Structures are given as structure tokens and as C-alpha cells.
Tab-separated table of C-alpha atoms in Angstrom:
chain	number	residue	atom	x	y	z
A	1	SER	CA	-79.141	51.825	-3.943
A	2	LEU	CA	-78.260	52.307	-7.671
A	3	ARG	CA	-81.358	50.851	-8.876
A	4	SER	CA	-83.520	53.671	-7.304
A	5	ILE	CA	-81.153	56.263	-8.087
A	6	GLY	CA	-81.463	55.124	-11.610
A	7	SER	CA	-84.908	54.804	-11.733
A	8	SER	CA	-85.803	58.329	-10.282
A	9	VAL	CA	-83.054	60.363	-12.481
A	10	ALA	CA	-83.879	58.539	-15.802
A	11	PRO	CA	-87.630	58.375	-17.021
A	12	TYR	CA	-88.689	55.406	-19.277
A	13	PRO	CA	-88.572	56.603	-22.560
A	14	SER	CA	-84.977	57.853	-22.771
A	15	ALA	CA	-83.337	56.251	-19.938
A	16	ARG	CA	-82.514	52.842	-20.428
A	17	TYR	CA	-84.081	51.567	-23.733
A	18	ASP	CA	-82.413	53.880	-26.302
A	19	ARG	CA	-78.937	53.356	-25.935
A	20	ALA	CA	-78.881	50.780	-28.601
A	21	ILE	CA	-80.894	49.385	-31.422
A	22	THR	CA	-80.866	46.083	-30.003
A	23	ILE	CA	-82.756	46.995	-26.815
A	24	PHE	CA	-86.301	46.865	-26.912
A	25	ALA	CA	-88.677	49.155	-24.526
A	26	PRO	CA	-91.035	47.384	-21.959
A	27	ASP	CA	-93.951	48.197	-24.617
A	28	GLY	CA	-91.983	46.301	-27.369
A	29	THR	CA	-90.740	49.280	-29.344
A	30	LEU	CA	-87.297	50.093	-30.545
A	31	LEU	CA	-86.850	53.806	-29.292
A	32	GLN	CA	-84.027	54.435	-31.913
A	33	VAL	CA	-86.391	53.211	-34.546
A	34	GLU	CA	-89.208	55.573	-33.343
A	35	TYR	CA	-86.702	58.380	-33.309
A	36	ALA	CA	-85.536	57.851	-36.795
A	37	THR	CA	-89.161	57.795	-37.613
A	38	SER	CA	-89.955	61.006	-36.038
A	39	VAL	CA	-87.359	62.978	-37.616
A	40	ALA	CA	-88.198	61.792	-41.104
A	41	SER	CA	-91.903	62.915	-40.650
A	42	LYS	CA	-90.903	66.401	-39.728
A	43	GLY	CA	-88.902	66.737	-43.028
A	44	GLY	CA	-91.525	68.492	-45.031
A	45	LEU	CA	-93.877	67.884	-47.713
A	46	SER	CA	-92.944	65.708	-50.911
A	47	VAL	CA	-95.182	64.477	-53.550
A	48	GLY	CA	-95.173	62.208	-56.816
A	49	LEU	CA	-97.550	62.174	-59.407
A	50	THR	CA	-97.480	60.008	-62.691
A	51	ASP	CA	-100.125	59.506	-65.491
A	52	GLY	CA	-99.498	55.867	-65.600
A	53	LEU	CA	-97.798	56.026	-69.171
A	54	ASP	CA	-94.824	58.547	-69.791
A	55	SER	CA	-94.691	61.157	-66.992
A	56	VAL	CA	-93.509	61.359	-63.746
A	57	VAL	CA	-93.602	64.831	-61.509
A	58	LEU	CA	-91.697	65.213	-58.024
A	59	ALA	CA	-92.384	68.239	-55.977
A	60	ALA	CA	-91.001	69.139	-52.732
A	61	ASP	CA	-91.263	72.101	-49.987
A	62	ALA	CA	-88.435	74.066	-50.832
A	63	SER	CA	-88.506	76.337	-47.500
A	64	GLU	CA	-85.890	73.734	-45.804
A	65	VAL	CA	-83.439	74.091	-48.465
A	66	GLU	CA	-80.919	76.979	-48.046
A	67	ASP	CA	-79.420	79.246	-50.629
A	68	GLY	CA	-76.308	77.189	-51.765
A	69	SER	CA	-77.299	73.831	-50.600
A	70	ASP	CA	-78.352	70.867	-51.941
A	71	SER	CA	-81.789	70.507	-53.691
A	72	LYS	CA	-84.388	67.912	-51.893
A	73	ILE	CA	-84.881	66.253	-55.498
A	74	SER	CA	-81.791	64.458	-56.763
A	75	GLN	CA	-81.210	62.606	-59.784
A	76	ILE	CA	-79.778	59.305	-59.216
A	77	ASP	CA	-79.579	57.801	-62.882
A	78	GLU	CA	-80.599	58.848	-66.370
A	79	HIS	CA	-84.157	57.849	-65.491
A	80	VAL	CA	-84.272	57.596	-61.669
A	81	TYR	CA	-85.174	60.649	-59.257
A	82	ALA	CA	-85.723	60.908	-55.607
A	83	VAL	CA	-86.991	63.170	-52.912
A	84	VAL	CA	-85.449	63.050	-49.539
A	85	SER	CA	-87.228	64.396	-46.188
A	86	GLY	CA	-85.787	64.190	-42.706
A	87	LEU	CA	-82.174	64.430	-42.034
A	88	ARG	CA	-80.261	65.959	-44.930
A	89	ALA	CA	-76.797	63.907	-44.241
A	90	ASP	CA	-78.894	60.652	-44.099
A	91	GLY	CA	-80.196	61.343	-47.428
A	92	ARG	CA	-77.114	62.092	-49.121
A	93	VAL	CA	-75.881	58.881	-47.751
A	94	LEU	CA	-78.471	57.055	-49.481
A	95	ILE	CA	-78.355	59.091	-52.790
A	96	ASP	CA	-74.717	58.489	-53.089
A	97	ARG	CA	-74.776	54.761	-52.159
A	98	ALA	CA	-77.980	54.313	-54.724
A	99	ARG	CA	-75.782	56.356	-57.619
A	100	GLN	CA	-73.037	54.108	-57.006
A	101	HIS	CA	-75.339	50.994	-57.298
A	102	CYS	CA	-76.609	52.313	-60.589
A	103	GLN	CA	-73.124	52.321	-61.695
A	104	GLU	CA	-72.010	49.285	-60.895
A	105	TYR	CA	-75.220	47.910	-62.085
A	106	ARG	CA	-74.452	49.260	-65.605
A	107	LEU	CA	-71.021	47.886	-65.834
A	108	GLN	CA	-71.777	44.358	-64.712
A	109	MET	CA	-75.461	44.119	-66.664
A	110	GLY	CA	-74.700	46.531	-69.624
A	111	GLU	CA	-78.028	48.232	-69.220
A	112	ALA	CA	-79.712	50.694	-66.619
A	113	PRO	CA	-81.429	49.158	-63.365
A	114	THR	CA	-84.892	49.449	-63.392
A	115	VAL	CA	-86.532	51.952	-61.017
A	116	GLY	CA	-87.961	48.931	-58.812
A	117	ASN	CA	-84.423	47.756	-58.551
A	118	VAL	CA	-82.948	51.081	-57.126
A	119	ALA	CA	-86.115	51.568	-54.898
A	120	ARG	CA	-85.356	48.079	-53.385
A	121	PHE	CA	-81.589	48.869	-53.298
A	122	ILE	CA	-82.182	52.189	-50.941
A	123	ALA	CA	-84.653	50.325	-48.730
A	124	ASP	CA	-82.195	47.419	-48.138
A	125	VAL	CA	-79.569	50.143	-47.365
A	126	GLN	CA	-81.834	51.557	-44.861
A	127	HIS	CA	-82.756	48.568	-43.248
A	128	GLY	CA	-79.042	47.513	-43.133
A	129	TYR	CA	-78.784	50.549	-40.971
A	130	THR	CA	-81.801	49.452	-38.655
A	131	ARG	CA	-80.358	46.015	-38.032
A	132	THR	CA	-76.695	46.723	-37.735
A	133	GLY	CA	-75.200	46.894	-34.321
A	134	GLY	CA	-73.307	50.290	-33.923
A	135	ALA	CA	-75.245	52.078	-36.509
A	136	ARG	CA	-78.190	54.314	-35.964
A	137	PRO	CA	-81.665	53.729	-38.069
A	138	LEU	CA	-81.380	56.550	-40.633
A	139	GLY	CA	-83.779	59.618	-40.043
A	140	VAL	CA	-84.933	60.139	-43.760
A	141	ALA	CA	-87.845	59.083	-45.922
A	142	VAL	CA	-87.125	58.694	-49.784
A	143	LEU	CA	-89.671	59.034	-52.367
A	144	VAL	CA	-88.365	57.200	-55.481
A	145	ALA	CA	-89.507	57.682	-59.079
A	146	GLY	CA	-88.735	57.311	-62.956
A	147	LEU	CA	-89.794	55.610	-65.890
A	148	ASP	CA	-88.356	52.361	-67.062
A	149	ARG	CA	-87.290	52.339	-70.668
């Protein structure tokens, strides 16, 4: 029967439960989210340090960066930077969207967005990809840092 062929050919983790973001595995997990988290965790080390007053330092493992390619550390706005680990293309999508958000915020509000506002925007975009049918969760982790003036 088709049922026995389907179950013998395709094992549990990748067979029937990872084709869409809305299908839960028997243990309650969303495998698409698990895959994205796994990719992001393999992205290399990134660290952010602050003195709590007026200094922020970001550092990233440069062994993944090839000559001529983008750096893992990106400037989003005059006072906001981000380190991306995971899938580079997904990171570029988030950085570009965050830069556009900062420009629109400046035009509408007449001032720069806060670091928290930019971080929330990036989180909202990532969450949007996770909950939208037809899209896959982004396989990237982003560390946002900066100083509010």
C-alpha cells in the first residue's frame, strides 16, 4: 500500500514533517525552524562588548569571510551596527531591510531610530518569515549594537 511505502522510504525527521512551516512533527517541533536554528548556530563566533557608558566593540570570526565578500559586521545606521552569523544571503536581506527602515524612520520622525527600535524591527522581520506560509525561516542570528544619542 502507499502508506507502507511512504513510511518505509521516508524516515520521520525529514519525510513528512519538514515540507511546510505549518506542519508540526509528532514531538511538537517545527522542523523548518529547527533547520534554520541549526544553520544559524554553525555561523561562527560573534561577540559584543560594552562598558555601559559610551563604547561598544563588536568582533566576529573572519575565517568565513572570503576576499572581496561582505564583512560579517555591517553598519545599519550612523550609530547602529550588526554582526551576522549563519546564511549570508539571509543576513543581507535583514541588513538591507533594517537600513531601509532607518531611512524611513528618519524621514517620518525627523530623528534617528533607537538601537532598540532597530533590533525590534529586525526581530519582527525574522518572525514574519517564520510565521508566513510560503516562506522559510531565516537561517541567521543577528547581534545588534550601538549607542543612542
